[in-house]
Short mmCIF file of C-alpha atoms and ligand atoms in Angstrom, two decimals:
data_model
loop_
_atom_site.label_atom_id
_atom_site.label_comp_id
_atom_site.label_asym_id
_atom_site.label_seq_id
_atom_site.Cartn_x
_atom_site.Cartn_y
_atom_site.Cartn_z
CA MET Q 1386 50.37 5.05 -37.73
CA GLU Q 1387 47.43 5.82 -35.49
CA ALA Q 1388 45.14 7.60 -37.92
CA ASP Q 1389 42.68 4.80 -38.56
CA ALA Q 1390 43.02 3.49 -35.06
CA THR Q 1391 41.59 6.81 -33.92
CA LEU Q 1392 38.90 7.36 -36.48
CA ASP Q 1393 37.85 3.95 -37.72
CA GLY Q 1394 38.91 1.73 -34.88
CA ALA Q 1395 42.02 -0.38 -35.39
CA SER Q 1396 40.08 -3.57 -35.44
CA GLY Q 1397 36.45 -4.36 -35.68
CA CYS Q 1398 34.73 -1.01 -36.12
CA ALA Q 1399 32.16 -1.12 -38.89
CA TYR Q 1400 32.26 1.74 -41.32
CA HIS Q 1401 29.29 0.71 -43.39
CA ARG Q 1402 26.26 -1.50 -43.18
CA PRO Q 1403 27.36 -5.07 -43.98
CA MET Q 1404 25.81 -6.93 -46.88
CA PRO Q 1405 23.87 -9.58 -44.95
CA GLU Q 1406 23.99 -12.36 -47.54
CA GLU Q 1407 27.76 -12.62 -47.49
CA THR Q 1408 29.61 -14.23 -44.65
CA VAL Q 1409 33.37 -14.40 -44.47
CA ASP Q 1410 35.47 -16.18 -41.91
CA ILE Q 1411 38.35 -13.97 -40.84
CA THR Q 1412 40.99 -16.31 -39.57
CA THR Q 1413 43.39 -15.20 -36.91
CA VAL Q 1414 46.54 -17.17 -37.48
CA THR Q 1415 48.48 -18.44 -34.51
CA GLY Q 1416 50.51 -21.52 -33.74
CA PRO Q 1417 53.12 -23.38 -35.78
CA PRO Q 1418 54.77 -21.93 -38.89
CA ARG Q 1419 52.62 -21.89 -42.00
CA ALA Q 1420 53.76 -21.53 -45.57
CA CYS Q 1421 52.46 -18.99 -48.02
CA ASP Q 1422 53.59 -17.63 -51.34
CA LEU Q 1423 53.26 -13.92 -50.75
CA LEU Q 1424 53.05 -11.91 -47.53
CA LEU Q 1425 52.14 -8.24 -47.72
CA THR Q 1426 52.90 -6.72 -44.35
CA GLY Q 1427 53.12 -3.38 -42.57
CA GLY Q 1428 50.59 -1.47 -44.68
CA CYS Q 1429 47.20 -0.09 -43.77
CA VAL Q 1430 44.88 -2.96 -44.69
CA VAL Q 1431 41.44 -1.73 -45.74
CA THR Q 1432 39.62 -5.02 -45.80
CA VAL Q 1433 36.10 -4.05 -46.97
CA ASP Q 1434 35.21 -7.30 -45.19
CA ASP Q 1435 31.91 -8.01 -43.41
CA ASP Q 1436 33.00 -5.92 -40.45
CA ARG Q 1437 34.68 -3.30 -42.65
CA ARG Q 1438 37.87 -3.61 -40.63
CA VAL Q 1439 40.80 -1.29 -41.19
CA LEU Q 1440 44.02 -2.75 -39.79
CA ASP Q 1441 46.81 -0.24 -39.44
CA PRO Q 1442 49.29 -1.77 -39.61
CA GLY Q 1443 48.02 -4.99 -41.07
CA ALA Q 1444 49.14 -7.90 -43.19
CA VAL Q 1445 47.72 -10.19 -45.87
CA ALA Q 1446 48.98 -13.70 -46.61
CA ILE Q 1447 48.42 -15.29 -50.01
CA ALA Q 1448 48.88 -18.93 -51.01
CA ALA Q 1449 48.34 -19.92 -54.63
CA ASP Q 1450 45.22 -18.08 -55.83
CA ARG Q 1451 43.66 -17.38 -52.41
CA ILE Q 1452 44.02 -15.09 -49.44
CA VAL Q 1453 44.79 -17.38 -46.51
CA ALA Q 1454 44.98 -14.88 -43.66
CA VAL Q 1455 44.36 -11.24 -42.84
CA GLY Q 1456 45.42 -9.71 -39.54
CA THR Q 1457 48.02 -7.62 -37.81
CA PRO Q 1458 51.68 -8.21 -38.67
CA ASN Q 1459 52.05 -9.93 -35.30
CA GLU Q 1460 49.14 -12.25 -35.94
CA LEU Q 1461 50.68 -13.25 -39.26
CA ALA Q 1462 54.25 -13.43 -37.96
CA THR Q 1463 54.18 -17.22 -38.06
CA PHE Q 1464 53.91 -17.26 -41.84
CA ARG Q 1465 56.98 -18.31 -43.77
CA ALA Q 1466 56.52 -16.68 -47.14
CA ALA Q 1467 58.30 -17.37 -50.40
CA ARG Q 1468 58.20 -13.61 -50.85
CA THR Q 1469 57.53 -10.91 -48.27
CA VAL Q 1470 56.75 -7.34 -49.31
CA ASP Q 1471 57.18 -4.51 -46.83
CA CYS Q 1472 54.12 -2.34 -47.41
CA SER Q 1473 54.92 0.33 -44.81
CA GLY Q 1474 53.57 3.65 -46.02
CA SER Q 1475 51.08 1.95 -48.33
CA ALA Q 1476 47.45 0.89 -48.28
CA ILE Q 1477 46.48 -2.69 -49.08
CA ILE Q 1478 43.00 -2.87 -50.57
CA PRO Q 1479 40.86 -5.37 -52.48
CA GLY Q 1480 41.34 -5.31 -56.24
CA LEU Q 1481 39.05 -2.88 -58.03
CA VAL Q 1482 36.25 -4.39 -60.10
CA ASP Q 1483 35.12 -2.55 -63.24
CA CYS Q 1484 31.54 -3.49 -64.09
CA HIS Q 1485 31.10 -1.96 -67.54
CA ASN Q 1486 33.73 -1.29 -70.16
CA HIS Q 1487 34.25 -1.36 -73.91
CA LEU Q 1488 37.94 -2.01 -74.33
CA PHE Q 1489 37.67 -2.03 -78.13
CA GLN Q 1490 36.87 1.70 -78.05
CA GLY Q 1491 40.41 2.52 -76.98
CA LEU Q 1492 41.65 3.49 -80.44
CA ALA Q 1493 39.09 6.30 -80.65
CA ARG Q 1494 39.84 8.01 -77.37
CA GLY Q 1495 39.21 11.73 -77.69
CA LEU Q 1496 36.93 11.57 -80.74
CA GLY Q 1497 33.17 12.02 -80.87
CA GLU Q 1498 33.35 15.27 -78.93
CA GLY Q 1499 30.09 17.14 -78.56
CA LEU Q 1500 27.86 14.26 -79.54
CA GLY Q 1501 25.66 12.48 -77.06
CA GLY Q 1502 23.26 9.57 -76.68
CA TRP Q 1503 21.87 8.33 -79.98
CA ARG Q 1504 23.92 10.77 -82.14
CA TRP Q 1505 27.13 9.62 -80.48
CA LEU Q 1506 26.21 6.06 -81.38
CA ALA Q 1507 24.91 6.67 -84.88
CA GLU Q 1508 27.52 9.15 -86.12
CA PHE Q 1509 30.60 8.05 -84.23
CA MET Q 1510 30.60 4.80 -82.32
CA TRP Q 1511 28.67 2.54 -84.68
CA PRO Q 1512 30.80 3.50 -87.73
CA TYR Q 1513 33.90 2.90 -85.61
CA ALA Q 1514 32.57 -0.40 -84.26
CA GLY Q 1515 31.62 -1.53 -87.74
CA ALA Q 1516 35.06 -0.84 -89.17
CA ILE Q 1517 37.35 -2.20 -86.46
CA THR Q 1518 39.19 -5.48 -87.16
CA ALA Q 1519 40.07 -8.28 -84.78
CA GLN Q 1520 43.70 -7.11 -84.68
CA GLU Q 1521 42.64 -3.55 -83.94
CA SER Q 1522 40.25 -4.73 -81.22
CA GLN Q 1523 43.07 -6.64 -79.61
CA ALA Q 1524 45.44 -3.67 -79.79
CA ALA Q 1525 42.81 -1.48 -78.14
CA ALA Q 1526 41.96 -4.06 -75.49
CA LEU Q 1527 45.60 -4.71 -74.67
CA LEU Q 1528 46.24 -1.01 -74.18
CA GLY Q 1529 43.14 -0.71 -71.98
CA ALA Q 1530 43.94 -3.78 -69.92
CA ILE Q 1531 47.47 -2.51 -69.31
CA GLU Q 1532 46.12 0.86 -68.25
CA ALA Q 1533 43.58 -0.81 -65.95
CA ALA Q 1534 46.14 -3.13 -64.33
CA ARG Q 1535 48.43 -0.18 -63.67
CA ALA Q 1536 45.53 1.56 -61.90
CA GLY Q 1537 44.61 -1.33 -59.62
CA THR Q 1538 41.77 -2.85 -61.60
CA THR Q 1539 41.78 -6.62 -61.18
CA ALA Q 1540 38.53 -7.54 -62.95
CA ILE Q 1541 36.70 -6.08 -65.93
CA LEU Q 1542 33.24 -6.77 -67.30
CA ASP Q 1543 33.81 -5.81 -70.92
CA HIS Q 1544 30.88 -5.30 -73.25
CA HIS Q 1545 32.31 -6.02 -76.67
CA TYR Q 1546 30.20 -4.79 -79.54
CA GLY Q 1547 32.83 -4.00 -82.14
CA ARG Q 1548 33.31 -6.76 -84.68
CA THR Q 1549 31.87 -9.77 -82.89
CA ASP Q 1550 32.86 -12.89 -84.82
CA VAL Q 1551 34.46 -15.60 -82.70
CA ALA Q 1552 38.03 -14.51 -83.47
CA SER Q 1553 37.35 -10.84 -82.71
CA THR Q 1554 35.58 -11.63 -79.46
CA LEU Q 1555 38.35 -13.93 -78.34
CA ALA Q 1556 40.94 -11.32 -79.34
CA VAL Q 1557 39.59 -9.15 -76.52
CA VAL Q 1558 39.49 -12.11 -74.13
CA GLU Q 1559 43.11 -12.89 -75.00
CA ALA Q 1560 44.21 -9.28 -74.46
CA MET Q 1561 42.84 -9.40 -70.90
CA GLU Q 1562 44.43 -12.79 -70.36
CA MET Q 1563 47.79 -11.54 -71.64
CA VAL Q 1564 47.87 -8.77 -69.04
CA GLY Q 1565 46.53 -11.09 -66.35
CA ILE Q 1566 43.28 -9.33 -65.52
CA ARG Q 1567 40.26 -11.51 -64.81
CA GLY Q 1568 36.70 -10.90 -65.83
CA VAL Q 1569 34.17 -11.29 -68.56
CA VAL Q 1570 33.71 -10.35 -72.18
CA ALA Q 1571 29.98 -9.96 -72.77
CA ARG Q 1572 29.70 -10.55 -76.50
CA GLY Q 1573 27.59 -7.79 -78.03
CA ILE Q 1574 24.49 -9.25 -79.65
CA ALA Q 1575 22.93 -6.90 -82.19
CA GLY Q 1576 20.77 -9.12 -84.39
CA PRO Q 1577 18.36 -7.71 -86.95
CA LEU Q 1578 17.95 -3.94 -86.91
CA THR Q 1579 14.74 -3.19 -85.04
CA ASP Q 1580 12.28 -0.44 -85.88
CA VAL Q 1581 13.42 1.41 -82.78
CA GLY Q 1582 17.05 1.27 -83.90
CA ALA Q 1583 16.29 2.26 -87.49
CA THR Q 1584 14.05 5.13 -86.43
CA HIS Q 1585 16.80 6.56 -84.28
CA GLY Q 1586 19.54 6.45 -86.87
CA LEU Q 1587 21.40 3.23 -86.23
CA PRO Q 1588 23.01 2.23 -89.53
CA ALA Q 1589 22.05 -1.04 -91.20
CA SER Q 1590 25.71 -2.09 -90.84
CA THR Q 1591 25.02 -2.73 -87.15
CA SER Q 1592 23.09 -5.79 -88.21
CA ARG Q 1593 25.68 -8.32 -89.32
CA TYR Q 1594 24.01 -11.53 -88.21
CA THR Q 1595 20.61 -13.15 -87.93
CA ALA Q 1596 19.33 -13.82 -84.43
CA GLN Q 1597 20.28 -17.49 -84.71
CA GLU Q 1598 23.77 -16.64 -85.93
CA GLU Q 1599 24.23 -14.25 -83.02
CA LEU Q 1600 23.28 -16.98 -80.56
CA ASP Q 1601 25.43 -19.60 -82.27
CA ILE Q 1602 28.52 -17.37 -82.28
CA THR Q 1603 27.95 -16.43 -78.66
CA ALA Q 1604 27.48 -20.08 -77.69
CA GLU Q 1605 30.74 -20.98 -79.42
CA CYS Q 1606 32.62 -18.23 -77.57
CA MET Q 1607 31.07 -19.42 -74.30
CA ARG Q 1608 32.13 -22.98 -75.07
CA LEU Q 1609 35.69 -21.80 -75.60
CA ARG Q 1610 35.68 -19.62 -72.48
CA PRO Q 1611 33.20 -21.19 -70.03
CA ALA Q 1612 32.15 -19.71 -66.71
CA TRP Q 1613 35.13 -21.06 -64.78
CA SER Q 1614 37.68 -19.36 -67.06
CA ARG Q 1615 39.81 -16.47 -65.82
CA VAL Q 1616 38.10 -14.48 -68.57
CA SER Q 1617 34.78 -15.99 -69.56
CA VAL Q 1618 32.17 -15.00 -72.15
CA TRP Q 1619 28.57 -14.03 -71.47
CA PRO Q 1620 25.78 -13.02 -73.83
CA GLY Q 1621 25.64 -9.22 -74.11
CA PRO Q 1622 22.57 -8.02 -76.04
CA ILE Q 1623 23.72 -4.53 -76.92
CA ASN Q 1624 20.84 -2.54 -75.55
CA VAL Q 1625 17.57 -3.69 -74.06
CA VAL Q 1626 15.88 -0.74 -75.73
CA TYR Q 1627 16.86 -1.45 -79.32
CA THR Q 1628 17.72 -5.14 -79.41
CA ASP Q 1629 14.86 -7.36 -80.59
CA GLN Q 1630 12.76 -8.56 -77.65
CA ASP Q 1631 12.86 -12.19 -78.63
CA LEU Q 1632 16.62 -12.03 -79.08
CA VAL Q 1633 17.01 -10.56 -75.59
CA ARG Q 1634 14.89 -13.42 -74.23
CA ARG Q 1635 16.92 -16.05 -76.04
CA SER Q 1636 20.18 -14.44 -74.95
CA VAL Q 1637 19.13 -14.77 -71.33
CA ASP Q 1638 18.11 -18.38 -71.94
CA LEU Q 1639 21.56 -19.02 -73.39
CA ALA Q 1640 23.23 -17.50 -70.33
CA ARG Q 1641 21.10 -19.53 -67.94
CA SER Q 1642 21.63 -22.76 -69.82
CA ALA Q 1643 25.38 -22.32 -69.34
CA GLY Q 1644 25.29 -21.10 -65.74
CA ALA Q 1645 26.53 -17.70 -66.88
CA ARG Q 1646 25.16 -14.18 -66.43
CA TRP Q 1647 24.25 -11.60 -69.07
CA HIS Q 1648 24.92 -7.95 -69.63
CA SER Q 1649 23.28 -5.09 -71.52
CA HIS Q 1650 22.81 -1.34 -71.63
CA CYS Q 1651 19.55 -0.15 -70.14
CA CYS Q 1652 17.89 3.26 -70.07
CA ALA Q 1653 21.00 5.42 -70.30
CA PRO Q 1654 19.63 8.40 -72.29
CA ARG Q 1655 16.55 10.11 -70.90
CA SER Q 1656 14.53 9.33 -74.02
CA ASP Q 1657 14.94 5.54 -73.86
CA PRO Q 1658 12.05 4.55 -71.56
CA SER Q 1659 9.54 6.62 -73.55
CA ILE Q 1660 10.92 5.34 -76.88
CA TYR Q 1661 10.41 1.80 -75.63
CA LEU Q 1662 7.00 2.60 -74.19
CA GLU Q 1663 5.88 3.99 -77.53
CA ALA Q 1664 7.23 1.00 -79.46
CA TYR Q 1665 6.10 -1.81 -77.17
CA GLY Q 1666 3.53 -0.33 -74.79
CA VAL Q 1667 5.66 -0.99 -71.73
CA ARG Q 1668 8.80 0.39 -70.12
CA PRO Q 1669 11.96 -1.74 -70.51
CA VAL Q 1670 12.38 -2.74 -66.85
CA PRO Q 1671 8.77 -3.94 -66.31
CA TRP Q 1672 9.00 -5.82 -69.60
CA MET Q 1673 12.12 -7.66 -68.46
CA HIS Q 1674 10.42 -8.39 -65.15
CA SER Q 1675 7.28 -9.73 -66.81
CA GLU Q 1676 9.47 -12.05 -68.90
CA GLY Q 1677 11.39 -13.29 -65.87
CA LEU Q 1678 14.65 -11.82 -67.15
CA LEU Q 1679 15.65 -9.81 -64.08
CA GLY Q 1680 17.61 -11.38 -61.24
CA THR Q 1681 21.12 -11.75 -59.92
CA ASP Q 1682 22.24 -13.02 -63.32
CA ALA Q 1683 21.08 -9.82 -65.01
CA THR Q 1684 23.69 -7.05 -65.10
CA LEU Q 1685 22.53 -3.76 -66.61
CA ALA Q 1686 24.70 -0.76 -67.38
CA HIS Q 1687 23.58 2.76 -66.49
CA CYS Q 1688 19.87 2.62 -65.53
CA THR Q 1689 20.03 6.39 -65.25
CA TRP Q 1690 16.39 6.83 -66.21
CA VAL Q 1691 14.34 4.54 -64.04
CA ASP Q 1692 11.09 5.40 -62.28
CA ASP Q 1693 9.97 4.28 -58.83
CA ARG Q 1694 8.44 1.04 -60.11
CA ASP Q 1695 11.58 0.24 -62.12
CA VAL Q 1696 13.68 0.80 -59.00
CA ALA Q 1697 11.45 -1.51 -56.97
CA LEU Q 1698 11.63 -4.27 -59.61
CA LEU Q 1699 15.41 -4.01 -60.00
CA GLY Q 1700 15.72 -4.09 -56.23
CA GLU Q 1701 13.41 -6.96 -55.39
CA THR Q 1702 15.06 -9.14 -58.04
CA ARG Q 1703 18.59 -8.22 -56.82
CA THR Q 1704 19.49 -7.24 -60.36
CA GLY Q 1705 23.01 -5.95 -60.98
CA VAL Q 1706 23.38 -2.32 -62.04
CA SER Q 1707 26.67 -0.83 -63.27
CA TYR Q 1708 27.10 2.79 -62.19
CA CYS Q 1709 29.23 4.79 -64.66
CA PRO Q 1710 29.62 8.25 -63.09
CA VAL Q 1711 32.26 9.61 -65.47
CA SER Q 1712 30.60 8.61 -68.73
CA ASN Q 1713 27.22 9.62 -67.34
CA GLN Q 1714 28.61 13.15 -67.18
CA TYR Q 1715 30.53 13.01 -70.44
CA MET Q 1716 27.71 11.82 -72.67
CA PRO Q 1717 25.75 13.33 -70.74
CA TYR Q 1718 23.15 10.80 -69.60
CA GLY Q 1719 22.20 11.94 -66.13
CA VAL Q 1720 22.57 10.70 -62.59
CA MET Q 1721 21.79 7.17 -61.47
CA ARG Q 1722 19.52 6.85 -58.42
CA LEU Q 1723 22.24 5.31 -56.32
CA ARG Q 1724 20.64 5.53 -52.91
CA ASP Q 1725 17.21 4.42 -54.16
CA LEU Q 1726 18.56 1.44 -56.09
CA ARG Q 1727 20.78 0.23 -53.25
CA SER Q 1728 18.05 0.72 -50.68
CA ALA Q 1729 15.66 -1.28 -52.84
CA GLY Q 1730 18.15 -4.16 -53.02
CA ALA Q 1731 19.81 -3.81 -56.41
CA VAL Q 1732 23.44 -4.95 -56.57
CA VAL Q 1733 25.39 -1.90 -57.68
CA GLY Q 1734 28.95 -2.00 -59.03
CA LEU Q 1735 31.11 0.81 -60.34
CA ALA Q 1736 32.37 1.15 -63.89
CA THR Q 1737 34.59 3.23 -66.17
CA ASP Q 1738 32.59 2.64 -69.37
CA GLY Q 1739 34.54 2.71 -72.63
CA SER Q 1740 37.67 4.69 -73.38
CA ALA Q 1741 35.70 6.84 -75.83
CA CYS Q 1742 33.20 8.02 -73.19
CA GLY Q 1743 34.97 7.43 -69.88
CA HIS Q 1744 38.44 8.14 -71.24
CA ARG Q 1745 40.50 6.58 -68.46
CA GLN Q 1746 40.71 3.10 -67.01
CA ASP Q 1747 40.87 4.61 -63.56
CA MET Q 1748 38.52 3.31 -60.90
CA PHE Q 1749 39.93 5.83 -58.43
CA GLU Q 1750 38.54 8.59 -60.63
CA CYS Q 1751 35.24 6.72 -60.79
CA MET Q 1752 35.08 6.33 -57.00
CA LYS Q 1753 35.51 10.04 -56.48
CA GLN Q 1754 33.07 10.98 -59.21
CA ALA Q 1755 30.57 8.41 -57.89
CA VAL Q 1756 30.27 10.45 -54.71
CA LEU Q 1757 30.55 13.95 -56.15
CA LEU Q 1758 27.92 13.36 -58.82
CA GLN Q 1759 25.38 12.24 -56.23
CA ARG Q 1760 26.15 15.24 -54.05
CA VAL Q 1761 25.91 17.88 -56.76
CA HIS Q 1762 22.71 16.31 -58.05
CA THR Q 1763 20.97 16.22 -54.67
CA LEU Q 1764 22.82 19.12 -53.00
CA ASP Q 1765 23.05 16.74 -50.08
CA PRO Q 1766 26.53 16.15 -48.58
CA GLU Q 1767 25.27 12.83 -47.20
CA ALA Q 1768 24.01 11.56 -50.56
CA SER Q 1769 27.04 9.26 -50.73
CA ASN Q 1770 30.44 8.95 -49.11
CA ALA Q 1771 33.94 7.56 -49.56
CA GLU Q 1772 33.14 4.30 -47.81
CA GLU Q 1773 30.24 3.64 -50.14
CA ALA Q 1774 32.35 4.41 -53.22
CA LEU Q 1775 35.07 1.97 -52.14
CA GLU Q 1776 32.42 -0.64 -51.43
CA LEU Q 1777 30.87 -0.24 -54.88
CA ALA Q 1778 34.31 -0.55 -56.51
CA THR Q 1779 35.22 -3.72 -54.65
CA ARG Q 1780 32.65 -6.02 -53.06
CA GLY Q 1781 29.71 -4.50 -54.92
CA GLY Q 1782 31.35 -5.18 -58.25
CA ALA Q 1783 32.42 -8.66 -57.19
CA ARG Q 1784 28.82 -9.52 -56.27
CA LEU Q 1785 27.57 -8.15 -59.57
CA GLN Q 1786 30.03 -10.30 -61.53
CA GLY Q 1787 29.69 -13.35 -59.28
CA LEU Q 1788 33.33 -13.25 -58.20
CA ASP Q 1789 34.50 -14.70 -54.92
CA ALA Q 1790 36.52 -11.54 -54.41
CA GLY Q 1791 35.96 -7.90 -53.48
CA SER Q 1792 37.22 -8.01 -49.90
CA LEU Q 1793 40.37 -8.97 -48.06
CA ALA Q 1794 39.34 -12.02 -46.09
CA SER Q 1795 40.58 -15.54 -45.65
CA GLY Q 1796 39.35 -17.79 -48.46
CA LYS Q 1797 38.71 -15.04 -50.97
CA LEU Q 1798 40.44 -14.92 -54.35
CA ALA Q 1799 43.79 -13.17 -54.04
CA ASP Q 1800 42.95 -10.03 -56.02
CA VAL Q 1801 44.80 -7.39 -54.05
CA VAL Q 1802 46.18 -3.92 -54.68
CA VAL Q 1803 48.91 -1.98 -52.91
CA VAL Q 1804 48.62 1.81 -53.07
CA ASP Q 1805 51.66 3.98 -52.31
CA LEU Q 1806 50.57 6.60 -49.79
CA GLU Q 1807 53.98 8.26 -49.42
CA ARG Q 1808 53.07 11.07 -51.77
CA PRO Q 1809 52.35 14.74 -51.09
CA HIS Q 1810 48.77 14.65 -52.32
CA LEU Q 1811 48.04 11.75 -49.96
CA ARG Q 1812 49.28 13.53 -46.84
CA PRO Q 1813 48.24 14.17 -44.16
CA ARG Q 1814 46.30 10.96 -43.84
CA THR Q 1815 43.53 11.21 -41.29
CA ARG Q 1816 41.10 8.66 -42.69
CA THR Q 1817 42.53 6.18 -45.14
CA VAL Q 1818 39.32 5.43 -47.03
CA ALA Q 1819 38.79 9.14 -47.68
CA THR Q 1820 42.41 9.45 -48.80
CA LEU Q 1821 41.96 6.59 -51.24
CA VAL Q 1822 38.70 7.85 -52.72
CA TYR Q 1823 39.17 11.61 -52.82
CA SER Q 1824 42.92 12.10 -53.15
CA ALA Q 1825 44.46 8.99 -54.70
CA ARG Q 1826 44.82 8.39 -58.43
CA GLY Q 1827 45.27 5.24 -60.40
CA SER Q 1828 48.91 6.18 -60.87
CA ASP Q 1829 49.45 5.83 -57.11
CA VAL Q 1830 49.07 2.05 -57.38
CA ALA Q 1831 52.34 0.30 -56.62
CA MET Q 1832 51.33 -3.33 -57.07
CA THR Q 1833 48.40 -5.19 -58.61
CA ILE Q 1834 47.83 -8.84 -57.78
CA VAL Q 1835 45.32 -11.08 -59.56
CA ASN Q 1836 44.74 -14.69 -58.59
CA GLY Q 1837 47.81 -14.49 -56.36
CA GLU Q 1838 50.04 -13.36 -59.24
CA VAL Q 1839 51.70 -9.96 -59.35
CA ILE Q 1840 50.72 -8.47 -62.71
CA PHE Q 1841 51.99 -4.92 -62.06
CA GLU Q 1842 54.88 -3.69 -59.93
CA ASN Q 1843 57.93 -1.45 -60.14
CA GLY Q 1844 56.08 0.74 -62.59
CA ARG Q 1845 55.41 -1.88 -65.25
CA CYS Q 1846 53.13 -4.73 -66.11
CA THR Q 1847 54.96 -7.98 -65.56
CA ARG Q 1848 53.51 -10.04 -68.40
CA VAL Q 1849 53.50 -7.75 -71.41
CA ASP Q 1850 55.70 -5.23 -73.21
CA GLU Q 1851 53.96 -1.93 -72.47
CA ALA Q 1852 55.99 0.14 -74.93
CA ALA Q 1853 55.23 -2.26 -77.77
CA ALA Q 1854 51.53 -2.27 -76.88
CA MET Q 1855 51.39 1.53 -76.87
CA ALA Q 1856 53.17 1.76 -80.21
CA GLU Q 1857 50.86 -0.84 -81.71
CA ALA Q 1858 47.75 0.97 -80.44
CA GLN Q 1859 48.98 4.29 -81.81
CA ALA Q 1860 49.70 2.83 -85.25
CA ARG Q 1861 46.41 0.90 -85.38
CA SER Q 1862 44.48 3.97 -84.26
CA GLU Q 1863 45.97 6.14 -86.99
CA GLU Q 1864 45.18 3.52 -89.64
CA LEU Q 1865 41.61 3.07 -88.43
CA ILE Q 1866 40.86 6.76 -88.15
CA LEU Q 1867 42.26 7.41 -91.61
CA ARG Q 1868 40.26 4.51 -93.05
CA THR Q 1869 36.96 5.62 -91.51
CA GLY Q 1870 37.37 9.39 -91.77
CA LEU Q 1871 36.21 9.67 -88.16
CA GLY Q 1872 39.05 11.94 -87.16
CA HIS Q 1873 38.40 14.33 -90.00
CA ARG Q 1874 34.66 14.49 -89.27
CA SER Q 1875 35.31 15.03 -85.59
CA ARG Q 1876 37.77 17.85 -86.21
CA ALA Q 1877 35.51 19.52 -88.76
CA ARG Q 1878 32.59 19.46 -86.33
CA GLN Q 1879 34.67 20.92 -83.55
CA GLU Q 1880 36.07 23.68 -85.73
CA SER Q 1881 32.62 24.66 -86.95
CA SER Q 1882 31.25 24.66 -83.42
CA PHE Q 1883 34.06 26.95 -82.29
CA ILE Q 1884 33.27 29.32 -85.16
CA GLN Q 1885 29.60 29.36 -84.29
CA ARG Q 1886 30.14 29.69 -80.58
CA PRO Q 1887 33.47 31.44 -79.92
CA LEU Q 1888 34.70 31.11 -76.38
ZN1 ZN P 2301 28.52 1.31 -72.40
#
């Protein structure tokens, strides 16, 4: 196929400004036969490497957990693979990296309609989070991880603030491990209910543990799943705005003492910066900066309401920011300043957010919405583009999470996705990156590879029983909703709103 050869350049034409701090050696393989475990060949290889090469056709060789070569099929013809996959008619892309999720929310998908921001938390999510058991969290997380793997997600940064004892936190870790996805569970740290939280309706049940208990439980989870684990644990103070300042500080200390990173929500609803300013006399981002908490180990979800100074501080410290375009519309929070934050230097990754506010584990949907949201907000067709969306979903997310992945290049972790392009909605193909971002869906993924292992192919996850997981999630969801009354309250609210405001 000549499409990308014409428009992108078959080899070596940059399609986006490279990230200067990353250097990758692209090895051209020639000479005597070399062994590898898996050879993907004949597809359109969208590398998202330093030169943003698109090789059509191309090939990727994998040995153990690493990519060992990327090139044309001819350049890789000397490889003798244990398994060779003909990827003709497909795209081969880096695994998609989800930078903010709440897998435990999966049993409540579809509820909480019509609530937003603090009300959504106080009336829906916190009661749900307070009631969920370890078994229910695992059922939700397993369902979500299966859905994500099927849609080409290879890494998830999960912010777990349901029940957060050691067993419940590890139940989510184990669900991701069962499916084979890599990533992080940032253990939600609530601590004592602050005045800000109480004033805005957070129930006292959100405060299960003292600050010291929160740190001890988190430290124990981190000990059991240290930074080198396929799924590790980080501290995840629930929200910079309503988690106690000292507990946020100590959470960051805990992360740094273990060589880990940390994760939190920051300034999602419009009211949050002013709420914080009123309570503490400073906006959240400058406070974190003054305390030395920002940096590459800080990963903050949303940041939809940041002013120019906030943007400059997040940028100069290379802080990670998780962009959640679907949930930002659903809640609705607003539009993240994507161009400003990236221009300032912030490390931006893309994210689905939880199943109760993002609704699908589909990074393809997020890539498309990432662009469209910026365009409709600015009325500028150049506000973002397909290449940027793919970059955020791959190498941007990998940088945010500290993964040696996010591009198809020799030496990188073998997190790779094959997308079937032989489908009517993906034809004609004139520019593969645009096809992937604007036309493809998660259900077009044919194969998901994590750490060199195929975890999804032939329409099913290879490690787990999908039908059993779906049945378990359905049964657990019905039990939980009945127990909490959340379904009844949600339906009653919807019915009354329809009566008041007939369509
Ligand atoms: Zn969230």
